[in-house]
């Protein structure tokens, strides 16, 4: 009886994957054909005014959309403002009323075609001067807007910790004209997780105070309104005695806001100062212990077990929020991570001293500018006891509390002034406008001269000409996943040699305008079309293969069998159980090899350096180094493409015998010391610079460049003497890090990057291979 495949098996089959791919294409085409929802705004279009765009991911009555609405309302006083939304929400009508036009995506989908078409309708006078793209969640708009040559300021409020996948930050860095953070804490967090973004242009501007939107109809469940677990804020205020001190916290009830830490601090205050007549209140949506088993149920239990039932009250969101702020004596930001919470801004402007944790809240960074406020209000990270001590010190001293409240208000008026914030954003947009005009001129040059080879630079992408060149140019502008435009040319090396440090000029465009000068940035490529002049004798050539995955050895030997030169084989392996399998594979290919069992240290390069390097360098004119590459830290299909790319470049096949071509090139040129594939990606030292400098110092290499070519994947052919001093370092197995290794940041990754520098230090040059039509 035939076996019927399961739904899971069908979904993951080749047929299933193709169906999924074509279904996605059809879905995209359908949404693109439908266009975006468009409505006229409540403000008349005034031709004498400049036009700006404000992007919000949604129109809900929450933090980021409320800021976006305030931006629209403020900008509308001097600009025509087009509002763009990914999704709707309770504030949609207010967004529409405040702008000249409202554009909303269908099913939260946007692309270049949709945005181009929508802007053509909404902005008949031409492109807007700039776009304020508010929040990381609005990032899908960045590429389409920048694609239209519009200045994009991305207002980034989120921490990397709670945003996934991290690739979204690369997109923000590449497509934003400027990233604007409300606090340096946010960008420090980004750089800790995404070191590719180190060269992105960033401005730190504390946002202005947001006016809360007019009351809107909400779809709040009746259960929340009728719950006995929450009190009405207005009723609570009416019943609060005039002589009772009030410590307030605010925000949605969720783990990030640290409501549990607020409760813990309240318990500490009661313990430290039982004589104080003090109440604690938290106002915000989401406290539903009868239904929410993730947060609320545990908060209720914590309040009860901490003995705070008569001291701490949970209040639902309410129009009485501002009255609570005005009445409170202290405001506590207990968030685990919060860049610049609007509630803290409201409290400071109301003259209420604010307490927060260092390294958790951007308010702490601002308070550093005012030592009195910092000393009184910033507690060590998550130290509830220390925060309680600071709170008690203030609660026991009404005069000091009043003094700090006045100082808080004074500073807040200077820090959180919305008109000044808008003015600073407009100024940044003006500076960025000049840069975008230069980019457009360089884009035109790249397109007209067809300087970027799409097949080589972006083989997996289907770009229009503008998309191709803009992606290339902005990747180099931001130094995010930058790639070579064509084989042999490294824009980073050119920039390092020919442009002023910090220059925003595109190195490829600059190189072309300078009549394409030669230099270390342009390395000769060895290609299949090259004539084989003089092959070395097989006895002069050795090949080392480190075998970790024996199933990948046979394909290597099959490719090698197509070459005229038959090098002596040296095979190393760290797993003794695979020796018989290796022998069988050699037997099947009618080959012999010198077998070398080695410790499982040093990955593939360790066995070359510590076991075989000196012998191969002494006994052979040329030797090569390959390994059975899988790269388990990346997906299998990517690893397979990478492996095929390396082997096709270094060994080739019957039609393109790259091994013979490379060996002939080295044999014919005594100055050629190292040959490896030309990888289109421009990886640098990444996390390996410190390790590289240590090894370089031992080798007598004084200075390392910033931009480098190197054999990505550590496979190459080399001439006798080109790497001698590396082999002669005498590295032993204990010098290598123990397994398992990370993806980056080890001595082994550093040595991989140092190989061309070592070759050149030994008086040789390096070349790279390129097989037309083959890239990765």
XYZ file of C-alpha atoms in Angstrom:
776
model
C 0.000 0.000 0.000
C 1.517 3.373 -0.946
C 2.676 5.518 1.947
C 0.959 8.916 2.116
C 3.382 11.674 3.154
C 2.527 13.648 6.278
C 1.680 17.338 6.038
C 5.014 18.157 7.690
C 6.962 16.025 5.209
C 5.076 17.524 2.263
C 5.680 21.064 3.531
C 9.431 20.470 3.778
C 9.793 18.550 0.518
C 11.208 20.186 -2.618
C 7.670 20.381 -4.006
C 6.389 21.947 -0.782
C 9.173 24.527 -0.686
C 8.495 25.496 -4.299
C 4.769 25.849 -3.628
C 5.555 28.023 -0.599
C 7.942 30.182 -2.650
C 5.493 30.734 -5.508
C 2.601 31.303 -3.096
C 4.609 34.025 -1.383
C 5.398 35.651 -4.740
C 1.713 35.566 -5.689
C 0.764 37.062 -2.308
C 3.281 39.892 -2.758
C 2.059 40.578 -6.293
C -1.552 40.666 -5.093
C -0.830 43.141 -2.287
C 1.318 45.251 -4.611
C -1.465 45.396 -7.201
C -4.010 46.456 -4.566
C -1.879 49.394 -3.477
C -1.942 51.109 -0.093
C -4.978 52.591 1.632
C -4.988 56.359 1.154
C -7.094 59.114 2.664
C -6.938 62.884 2.569
C -5.855 64.461 5.826
C -7.583 67.069 7.931
C -4.956 69.712 7.138
C -4.948 71.502 3.768
C -1.901 71.081 1.569
C 0.013 74.380 1.393
C 2.370 74.599 -1.625
C 4.552 77.189 0.101
C 5.449 74.749 2.867
C 7.952 71.877 2.742
C 6.569 68.359 3.043
C 7.626 65.775 5.618
C 6.631 62.184 6.347
C 6.023 60.700 9.790
C 5.941 56.896 9.944
C 4.373 54.931 12.793
C 4.115 51.161 12.979
C 0.529 51.480 14.207
C -2.015 53.951 15.546
C -2.594 52.395 18.964
C -2.736 54.579 22.086
C 0.683 53.377 23.273
C 4.132 54.914 23.717
C 5.695 55.022 20.230
C 2.482 55.911 18.320
C 1.714 58.662 20.858
C 5.165 60.146 20.191
C 4.549 59.840 16.426
C 1.214 61.647 16.788
C 2.921 64.447 18.717
C 5.528 64.703 15.944
C 2.775 65.027 13.341
C 0.950 67.678 15.357
C 4.105 69.728 15.960
C 5.424 69.431 12.391
C 2.034 70.384 10.967
C 2.610 73.913 12.233
C 5.367 74.406 9.637
C 5.140 71.479 7.178
C 2.730 69.511 5.080
C 2.829 66.164 6.893
C 2.076 62.824 5.248
C 1.357 60.096 7.806
C 2.336 56.512 6.957
C 1.128 53.569 9.055
C 1.841 49.864 8.942
C -1.343 49.154 10.912
C -4.299 51.129 12.191
C -5.555 51.653 15.718
C -7.469 53.909 18.082
C -5.458 57.012 17.123
C -5.892 56.653 13.372
C -8.482 59.435 13.121
C -6.256 61.803 15.100
C -3.308 60.982 12.832
C -5.481 61.672 9.807
C -6.833 64.924 11.232
C -3.322 66.213 11.966
C -1.766 65.534 8.552
C -2.367 66.417 4.921
C -2.666 62.749 3.914
C -2.743 59.332 5.555
C -1.284 56.235 3.904
C -1.720 52.797 5.479
C -0.293 49.466 4.393
C -2.570 46.533 3.710
C -1.831 43.621 6.048
C 1.289 45.481 7.264
C 3.040 44.865 3.915
C 5.186 47.483 2.161
C 7.692 47.482 -0.685
C 9.299 50.009 -3.022
C 6.570 49.875 -5.659
C 3.792 50.475 -3.142
C 5.520 53.413 -1.479
C 6.537 54.982 -4.794
C 2.970 54.810 -6.084
C 1.469 56.140 -2.838
C 3.871 59.080 -2.606
C 3.208 60.009 -6.215
C -0.448 60.477 -5.289
C 0.040 62.066 -1.856
C 2.921 64.390 -2.806
C 2.070 65.882 -6.164
C 4.578 68.706 -5.634
C 7.510 66.259 -5.510
C 9.252 64.159 -2.906
C 9.073 65.147 0.763
C 12.208 66.681 2.266
C 12.570 64.041 4.962
C 10.867 61.183 6.788
C 10.804 60.543 10.532
C 10.568 56.767 10.861
C 9.521 56.212 14.453
C 10.541 52.983 16.240
C 12.353 49.844 15.127
C 8.978 48.302 14.247
C 8.542 50.878 11.476
C 11.802 49.787 9.810
C 10.059 48.120 6.803
C 9.410 51.648 5.490
C 13.094 52.645 5.513
C 14.295 50.981 2.308
C 11.269 52.013 0.187
C 11.539 55.629 1.357
C 15.313 55.798 0.945
C 14.814 54.182 -2.435
C 12.974 57.352 -3.456
C 15.952 59.480 -2.429
C 14.222 60.702 0.738
C 16.226 61.556 3.856
C 15.263 59.056 6.576
C 15.784 59.726 10.273
C 15.053 56.553 12.236
C 13.969 57.313 15.795
C 15.196 54.298 17.742
C 13.730 53.745 21.205
C 14.169 49.989 21.647
C 16.888 47.873 23.221
C 18.348 44.956 21.281
C 17.527 42.613 24.158
C 13.828 42.469 23.307
C 13.985 42.869 19.521
C 14.464 39.831 17.293
C 15.798 39.037 14.765
C 18.899 41.201 15.101
C 19.101 41.599 11.302
C 16.556 44.404 11.596
C 19.264 46.621 13.127
C 21.490 46.062 10.078
C 18.618 47.230 7.891
C 18.116 50.291 10.083
C 21.829 51.107 9.989
C 22.085 50.675 6.214
C 18.988 52.597 5.116
C 18.784 55.393 7.704
C 20.389 58.738 6.923
C 20.755 59.111 10.679
C 19.719 56.975 13.626
C 18.352 59.141 16.434
C 18.328 57.725 19.972
C 16.778 59.363 22.987
C 19.622 58.156 25.212
C 23.186 56.842 24.680
C 22.187 53.753 26.680
C 20.107 52.509 23.744
C 22.892 52.753 21.167
C 25.467 51.226 23.528
C 23.167 48.245 23.846
C 22.877 48.004 20.049
C 26.661 48.053 19.583
C 27.156 45.379 22.255
C 25.103 42.967 20.139
C 25.644 44.310 16.603
C 29.251 45.402 16.104
C 28.594 45.818 12.366
C 26.884 49.105 13.223
C 29.946 50.850 14.674
C 30.182 53.285 11.716
C 26.497 54.214 11.519
C 25.809 57.928 12.011
C 23.961 58.395 15.295
C 22.554 61.414 17.101
C 21.340 61.434 20.705
C 18.321 63.688 21.245
C 16.039 63.325 24.283
C 12.499 63.503 22.982
C 10.132 66.249 24.045
C 7.215 65.717 26.389
C 4.289 64.062 24.648
C 0.799 65.388 25.114
C -1.557 62.494 25.685
C -4.095 62.111 22.873
C -7.715 62.951 23.362
C -9.646 60.132 24.986
C -10.408 57.409 22.467
C -12.789 54.522 22.397
C -10.971 51.351 23.400
C -11.888 47.733 23.074
C -10.856 46.988 26.637
C -12.524 43.767 27.849
C -15.304 44.227 30.358
C -13.481 41.881 32.731
C -10.698 44.492 33.185
C -13.179 47.255 33.898
C -15.148 45.237 36.428
C -12.230 43.495 38.143
C -11.987 43.812 41.920
C -8.200 43.564 41.612
C -7.783 47.099 40.260
C -9.060 50.381 41.628
C -10.255 53.478 39.854
C -7.513 56.110 39.911
C -9.853 59.049 40.489
C -11.549 57.298 43.422
C -8.173 56.395 44.910
C -7.071 60.038 44.754
C -10.260 61.255 46.414
C -9.797 58.812 49.286
C -6.073 59.484 49.760
C -5.437 61.528 52.915
C -3.703 64.832 52.363
C -0.870 63.970 54.756
C -0.173 60.572 53.159
C 2.989 60.317 51.081
C 2.492 58.789 47.627
C 5.125 56.792 45.733
C 4.000 56.202 42.160
C 4.995 53.892 39.323
C 3.403 53.720 35.881
C 3.327 51.628 32.741
C 1.722 48.558 31.235
C 1.881 45.479 33.447
C 4.536 43.437 31.673
C 7.947 41.990 32.648
C 9.969 44.792 31.018
C 8.377 47.472 33.191
C 9.616 45.790 36.385
C 6.400 46.029 38.394
C 7.735 43.206 40.592
C 10.780 45.360 41.378
C 8.476 48.233 42.312
C 6.667 45.899 44.726
C 9.980 44.682 46.172
C 11.158 48.259 46.680
C 7.869 49.164 48.393
C 8.358 46.298 50.842
C 11.894 47.553 51.553
C 10.628 51.084 52.251
C 8.029 49.782 54.730
C 10.742 47.735 56.442
C 13.277 50.581 56.553
C 10.817 53.312 57.604
C 7.753 51.819 59.326
C 6.946 55.211 60.844
C 6.209 56.821 57.469
C 2.617 57.265 56.408
C 3.091 56.202 52.795
C 1.028 54.583 50.044
C 2.268 53.013 46.826
C 0.342 53.022 43.559
C 1.013 51.586 40.118
C -1.105 52.873 37.233
C -1.264 51.094 33.893
C -3.176 48.600 31.808
C -2.900 44.842 31.969
C -3.266 43.938 35.648
C -5.657 40.969 35.465
C -4.590 38.282 37.972
C -7.770 36.270 37.351
C -6.843 35.854 33.677
C -3.155 36.719 33.227
C -1.131 33.755 34.476
C 2.196 35.077 33.175
C 2.648 38.305 35.148
C -0.405 39.536 37.032
C -1.054 36.395 39.067
C 2.496 36.475 40.426
C 2.339 40.198 41.182
C -0.820 39.718 43.231
C 0.814 36.886 45.126
C 3.952 38.990 45.700
C 1.898 41.898 47.047
C 0.075 39.601 49.484
C 3.186 37.716 50.664
C 5.089 40.997 51.081
C 2.400 42.275 53.446
C 1.546 45.165 51.136
C -2.181 44.571 50.679
C -3.034 47.709 52.659
C -0.093 49.721 51.351
C 0.048 49.164 47.588
C -2.718 49.565 45.064
C -2.892 48.642 41.387
C -4.753 51.234 39.310
C -6.117 50.819 35.813
C -5.151 53.365 33.144
C -7.246 56.467 33.630
C -7.754 60.122 32.632
C -6.759 60.826 36.251
C -3.175 59.847 35.358
C -1.880 63.440 35.308
C -3.617 64.207 38.621
C -1.799 61.208 40.113
C 1.521 62.480 38.762
C 0.859 65.917 40.262
C -0.104 64.417 43.634
C 2.804 61.976 43.933
C 5.803 62.728 46.153
C 8.180 60.334 44.397
C 8.054 58.648 41.018
C 9.840 55.323 40.533
C 10.995 53.959 37.162
C 11.521 50.286 38.016
C 11.899 49.142 34.399
C 14.342 46.442 33.464
C 15.012 48.320 30.230
C 13.391 51.603 29.237
C 15.119 54.192 27.039
C 13.300 57.376 28.032
C 9.838 56.627 29.440
C 7.235 59.324 28.867
C 5.878 58.753 32.380
C 9.235 59.774 33.890
C 9.294 62.896 31.709
C 5.779 63.749 32.908
C 6.833 63.292 36.539
C 9.922 65.490 36.248
C 7.970 68.247 34.499
C 5.436 68.064 37.344
C 8.246 68.662 39.827
C 8.272 65.114 41.202
C 11.706 63.598 41.979
C 12.374 60.463 39.923
C 14.191 57.319 41.067
C 15.543 54.749 38.603
C 18.173 52.029 38.152
C 21.537 52.692 36.517
C 22.068 50.852 33.202
C 18.332 50.196 32.894
C 16.886 53.594 32.048
C 17.977 56.549 29.936
C 16.824 58.934 32.659
C 19.858 57.778 34.662
C 22.168 59.002 31.874
C 20.501 62.409 31.799
C 20.692 62.765 35.578
C 24.485 62.411 35.328
C 24.454 66.008 34.067
C 23.018 67.138 37.422
C 24.993 65.557 40.328
C 22.364 66.369 42.987
C 19.609 64.584 41.061
C 21.885 61.686 40.141
C 23.055 61.124 43.702
C 19.521 61.230 45.072
C 17.732 59.315 42.342
C 19.935 56.690 40.668
C 20.353 53.325 42.402
C 22.743 50.544 41.343
C 21.288 48.181 38.762
C 18.368 46.197 40.239
C 19.369 47.010 43.824
C 15.931 47.477 45.368
C 17.391 47.892 48.854
C 19.591 50.783 47.713
C 16.693 52.382 45.842
C 14.510 52.073 48.945
C 17.213 53.807 51.027
C 17.266 56.708 48.562
C 13.462 56.882 48.641
C 13.360 56.835 52.457
C 15.974 59.604 52.660
C 13.750 61.809 50.511
C 10.442 60.834 52.095
C 11.853 61.721 55.534
C 12.943 65.159 54.287
C 10.039 67.094 52.705
C 12.241 70.152 52.246
C 14.877 68.207 50.277
C 12.152 66.492 48.278
C 10.716 69.889 47.374
C 14.182 71.213 46.426
C 14.903 68.215 44.166
C 11.429 68.434 42.660
C 12.029 72.045 41.637
C 15.441 71.137 40.215
C 13.864 68.219 38.314
C 11.278 70.525 36.760
C 13.937 73.061 35.787
C 16.122 70.431 34.087
C 13.175 68.675 32.462
C 11.979 71.873 30.808
C 15.383 72.156 29.195
C 15.767 68.474 28.301
C 12.239 67.597 27.169
C 11.091 70.567 25.112
C 9.155 69.230 22.118
C 9.606 72.323 19.868
C 13.382 72.141 20.445
C 13.314 68.404 19.680
C 11.487 69.044 16.398
C 13.894 71.856 15.533
C 16.894 69.559 16.130
C 15.349 66.842 13.940
C 14.744 69.318 11.101
C 18.367 70.491 11.386
C 19.620 66.881 11.220
C 17.438 66.287 8.187
C 18.986 69.321 6.481
C 22.522 68.026 7.069
C 21.459 64.609 5.797
C 19.873 66.186 2.713
C 23.304 67.339 1.500
C 24.652 63.804 1.975
C 21.720 62.243 0.129
C 22.261 64.605 -2.817
C 25.883 63.427 -2.979
C 24.692 59.809 -2.788
C 22.305 60.372 -5.683
C 25.130 61.777 -7.826
C 27.302 58.762 -7.015
C 24.408 56.396 -7.686
C 23.970 57.937 -11.121
C 27.659 57.385 -11.877
C 27.584 53.750 -10.715
C 24.509 53.082 -12.841
C 25.767 54.847 -15.967
C 29.193 53.184 -15.874
C 27.787 49.817 -14.720
C 30.566 49.486 -12.148
C 28.794 46.957 -9.910
C 28.734 43.383 -11.194
C 25.427 42.031 -9.861
C 26.300 38.395 -10.573
C 29.443 38.649 -8.452
C 28.372 41.120 -5.760
C 24.818 39.922 -5.086
C 24.329 36.499 -6.700
C 21.348 35.555 -4.535
C 19.387 38.782 -5.077
C 17.076 40.000 -7.829
C 17.618 43.757 -7.828
C 16.589 46.475 -10.212
C 19.524 48.647 -11.321
C 18.720 51.303 -8.736
C 18.254 48.750 -5.964
C 21.555 47.076 -6.837
C 23.605 50.254 -6.816
C 21.842 51.777 -3.823
C 22.247 48.609 -1.776
C 25.926 48.515 -2.710
C 26.554 52.207 -2.023
C 24.689 52.409 1.296
C 26.334 49.217 2.529
C 29.712 50.920 2.076
C 28.419 54.205 3.476
C 27.401 52.422 6.690
C 30.024 49.635 6.566
C 27.279 47.079 7.061
C 27.785 43.815 5.150
C 29.685 45.679 2.440
C 30.612 43.706 -0.670
C 33.042 44.018 -3.560
C 31.626 45.506 -6.765
C 33.621 43.235 -9.075
C 36.402 40.644 -8.753
C 39.745 41.862 -7.445
C 38.681 45.318 -6.234
C 38.361 46.024 -2.496
C 36.735 49.442 -1.883
C 37.772 49.382 1.772
C 41.467 49.087 0.922
C 41.093 51.896 -1.626
C 39.342 54.101 0.925
C 42.050 53.464 3.509
C 44.797 54.482 1.065
C 43.143 57.247 -0.956
C 40.408 58.966 1.075
C 40.555 61.121 4.181
C 39.616 59.230 7.331
C 35.898 59.593 7.998
C 35.133 60.586 4.398
C 31.570 59.882 3.261
C 32.614 59.653 -0.420
C 31.968 56.336 -2.106
C 35.353 54.672 -2.760
C 34.261 52.999 -6.015
C 32.922 56.241 -7.500
C 36.053 58.068 -6.334
C 38.303 55.383 -7.886
C 36.478 55.700 -11.209
C 36.701 59.502 -11.211
C 40.454 59.213 -10.567
C 40.742 57.132 -13.770
C 40.874 53.779 -11.998
C 44.405 53.871 -10.540
C 46.190 50.635 -9.697
C 47.301 49.807 -6.181
C 46.883 47.255 -3.371
C 43.121 47.717 -3.674
C 43.128 46.024 -7.095
C 44.485 42.473 -6.913
C 45.039 40.332 -10.026
C 42.562 37.491 -10.387
C 43.354 34.036 -11.692
C 40.494 32.813 -13.889
C 39.642 29.678 -15.901
C 40.433 31.505 -19.145
C 44.079 31.989 -18.102
C 46.629 30.152 -20.197
C 48.516 27.372 -18.429
C 52.140 28.295 -19.085
C 54.265 25.874 -17.095
C 52.921 23.247 -14.731
C 55.097 22.112 -11.825
C 55.981 18.450 -11.542
C 53.580 16.500 -9.350
C 56.467 15.691 -7.015
C 56.890 19.422 -6.306
C 53.334 19.817 -5.016
C 51.677 18.679 -1.788
C 48.089 19.014 -0.619
C 46.996 18.898 3.001
C 43.351 18.009 3.663
C 42.008 18.045 7.202
C 39.167 15.520 7.406
C 36.533 16.114 10.036
C 33.543 15.006 7.955
C 34.704 11.969 5.955
C 31.584 12.007 3.752
C 32.909 15.233 2.196
C 36.315 13.807 1.309
C 35.242 11.913 -1.835
C 33.927 15.043 -3.659
C 37.259 16.769 -2.986
C 39.197 13.822 -4.380
C 36.850 13.649 -7.397
C 37.666 17.269 -8.252
C 41.361 16.673 -7.651
C 41.254 13.730 -10.028
C 40.421 16.102 -12.907
C 43.803 17.865 -12.578
C 46.946 16.990 -14.499
C 49.100 17.661 -11.448
C 48.779 14.857 -8.895
C 50.042 16.281 -5.599
C 51.281 14.182 -2.708
C 48.410 13.914 -0.242
C 48.616 14.513 3.505
C 45.402 13.834 5.407
C 44.914 14.770 9.054
C 41.987 13.750 11.254
C 41.100 14.078 14.934
C 38.579 11.237 15.264
C 40.354 7.841 15.209
C 37.091 6.061 14.368
C 37.021 7.559 10.855
C 40.486 6.332 9.809
C 39.125 3.164 8.189
C 36.515 5.218 6.314
C 39.243 7.548 5.029
C 41.313 4.567 3.882
C 38.318 3.105 2.042
C 37.659 6.409 0.249
C 41.326 6.624 -0.777
C 41.182 3.023 -2.011
C 38.021 3.718 -4.038
C 39.831 6.616 -5.729
C 43.031 4.578 -6.222
C 45.004 7.088 -4.175
C 47.579 6.924 -1.445
C 48.101 9.461 1.319
C 50.147 10.082 4.418
C 47.682 9.870 7.344
C 48.137 11.973 10.472
C 45.949 11.496 13.554
C 45.931 14.761 15.530
C 44.245 16.177 18.652
C 40.889 17.897 18.226
C 42.415 21.350 18.682
C 43.050 24.118 16.197
C 40.239 23.194 13.789
C 41.660 22.678 10.281
C 44.553 25.170 10.439
C 46.081 23.748 13.630
C 47.083 20.439 11.999
C 48.777 22.384 9.179
C 50.687 24.698 11.517
C 51.636 22.229 14.255
C 51.865 18.900 12.424
C 52.701 19.359 8.747
C 53.554 22.963 7.849
C 57.319 22.866 8.299
C 57.623 19.586 6.373
C 55.467 20.741 3.447
C 57.275 24.086 3.279
C 60.657 22.359 3.334
C 60.017 19.463 0.942
C 57.700 20.983 -1.672
C 57.760 24.024 -3.957
C 53.989 24.507 -3.613
C 51.490 23.183 -1.121
C 47.769 23.600 -0.617
C 45.423 23.447 2.338
C 41.792 22.271 2.175
C 39.338 20.801 4.649
C 35.936 19.131 4.742
C 33.949 22.264 5.531
C 30.443 22.207 6.993
C 30.262 25.336 9.203
C 27.644 23.993 11.609
C 26.942 27.496 12.970
C 25.281 28.525 9.690
C 22.464 26.779 7.816
C 23.374 23.733 5.762
C 22.438 25.142 2.340
C 24.591 28.251 2.890
C 27.467 26.063 4.069
C 27.122 23.821 0.999
C 27.207 26.828 -1.375
C 30.273 28.167 0.429
C 32.035 24.789 0.220
C 31.272 24.416 -3.496
C 32.458 27.985 -4.096
C 35.808 27.290 -2.406
C 36.425 23.946 -4.084
C 35.389 25.170 -7.541
C 37.862 28.045 -7.165
C 40.779 26.041 -5.775
C 40.341 22.678 -7.549
C 37.809 23.231 -10.324
C 36.681 20.405 -12.583
C 37.457 18.911 -15.994
C 36.148 21.962 -17.881
C 37.725 24.519 -15.556
C 40.849 22.907 -14.046
C 41.518 25.634 -11.500
C 44.103 23.636 -9.544
C 46.306 23.320 -12.636
C 45.776 26.978 -13.552
C 46.724 28.133 -10.029
C 49.742 25.841 -9.794
C 50.975 27.021 -13.194
C 50.569 30.665 -12.142
C 52.577 30.137 -8.940
C 55.184 28.071 -10.772
C 55.624 30.786 -13.416
C 55.891 33.731 -11.014
C 58.452 33.519 -8.181
C 56.860 36.566 -6.508
C 53.439 34.937 -6.201
C 53.241 33.465 -2.707
C 49.582 32.864 -1.907
C 46.395 32.205 -3.903
C 42.863 31.977 -2.546
C 39.289 32.578 -3.786
C 38.086 36.159 -4.122
C 35.181 36.289 -1.705
C 32.666 39.028 -2.598
C 32.041 39.757 1.071
C 34.364 42.285 2.688
C 34.836 40.852 6.133
C 37.359 42.664 8.264
C 39.061 41.750 11.508
C 35.669 41.669 13.302
C 36.279 40.290 16.829
C 39.769 39.063 15.977
C 41.887 42.214 15.890
C 43.435 41.792 19.352
C 44.359 38.158 18.648
C 45.791 39.158 15.260
C 47.969 41.882 16.775
C 49.418 39.418 19.276
C 50.340 36.909 16.551
C 51.584 39.682 14.232
C 53.907 40.982 16.942
C 55.438 37.520 17.323
C 55.960 37.444 13.544
C 57.584 40.876 13.452
C 54.702 42.503 11.575
C 54.501 46.017 12.992
C 51.251 47.461 11.665
C 48.063 45.871 10.408
C 45.721 47.631 7.960
C 42.031 48.084 8.689
C 40.687 46.675 5.405
C 41.959 43.281 4.243
C 41.587 40.490 1.746
C 42.020 37.004 3.188
C 41.073 33.388 2.421
C 37.594 33.301 3.949
C 37.173 29.685 4.992
C 40.956 29.118 5.291
C 41.597 27.248 2.025
C 44.489 28.227 -0.236
C 47.592 27.340 -2.270
C 50.958 28.764 -1.195
C 54.555 28.903 -2.389
C 57.518 27.642 -0.425
C 58.696 30.359 1.973
C 55.575 32.545 1.846
C 54.341 31.306 5.233
C 57.617 29.990 6.679
C 57.753 32.251 9.714
C 54.201 31.239 10.658
C 55.168 27.572 10.548
C 58.354 28.339 12.466
C 56.475 29.961 15.355
C 56.319 26.505 16.860
C 52.662 26.660 17.843
C 51.691 23.557 19.784
C 48.292 22.053 20.445
C 47.873 23.780 23.802
C 48.167 27.170 22.077
C 44.805 26.629 20.384
C 41.464 27.256 22.121
C 39.463 24.248 23.258
C 36.344 23.125 21.451
C 33.574 24.078 21.108
C 34.553 27.358 19.464
C 32.295 30.294 18.714
C 31.672 31.699 15.251
C 34.316 34.387 15.708
C 36.862 35.924 18.057
C 39.674 33.349 18.372
C 43.354 33.091 17.493
C 42.396 30.697 14.675
C 40.127 33.266 13.041
C 42.918 35.819 13.460
C 45.489 33.588 11.709
C 43.027 33.071 8.835
C 42.956 36.850 8.347
C 46.709 37.271 8.758
C 47.789 34.913 5.964
C 48.100 37.546 3.166
C 49.869 39.942 5.565
C 52.367 37.196 6.432
C 52.887 36.423 2.754
C 53.601 40.098 1.952
C 55.874 40.459 4.988
C 57.919 37.609 3.491
C 58.407 39.561 0.263
C 55.710 37.847 -1.801
C 52.409 39.012 -3.232
C 49.054 37.300 -3.204
C 46.473 36.747 -5.939
C 42.845 35.690 -5.867
C 40.804 33.380 -8.060
C 37.515 34.104 -9.769
C 35.345 31.645 -11.662
C 32.842 33.703 -13.739
C 29.251 32.975 -12.819
C 30.261 31.591 -9.435
C 29.865 33.642 -6.283
C 28.267 33.391 -2.872
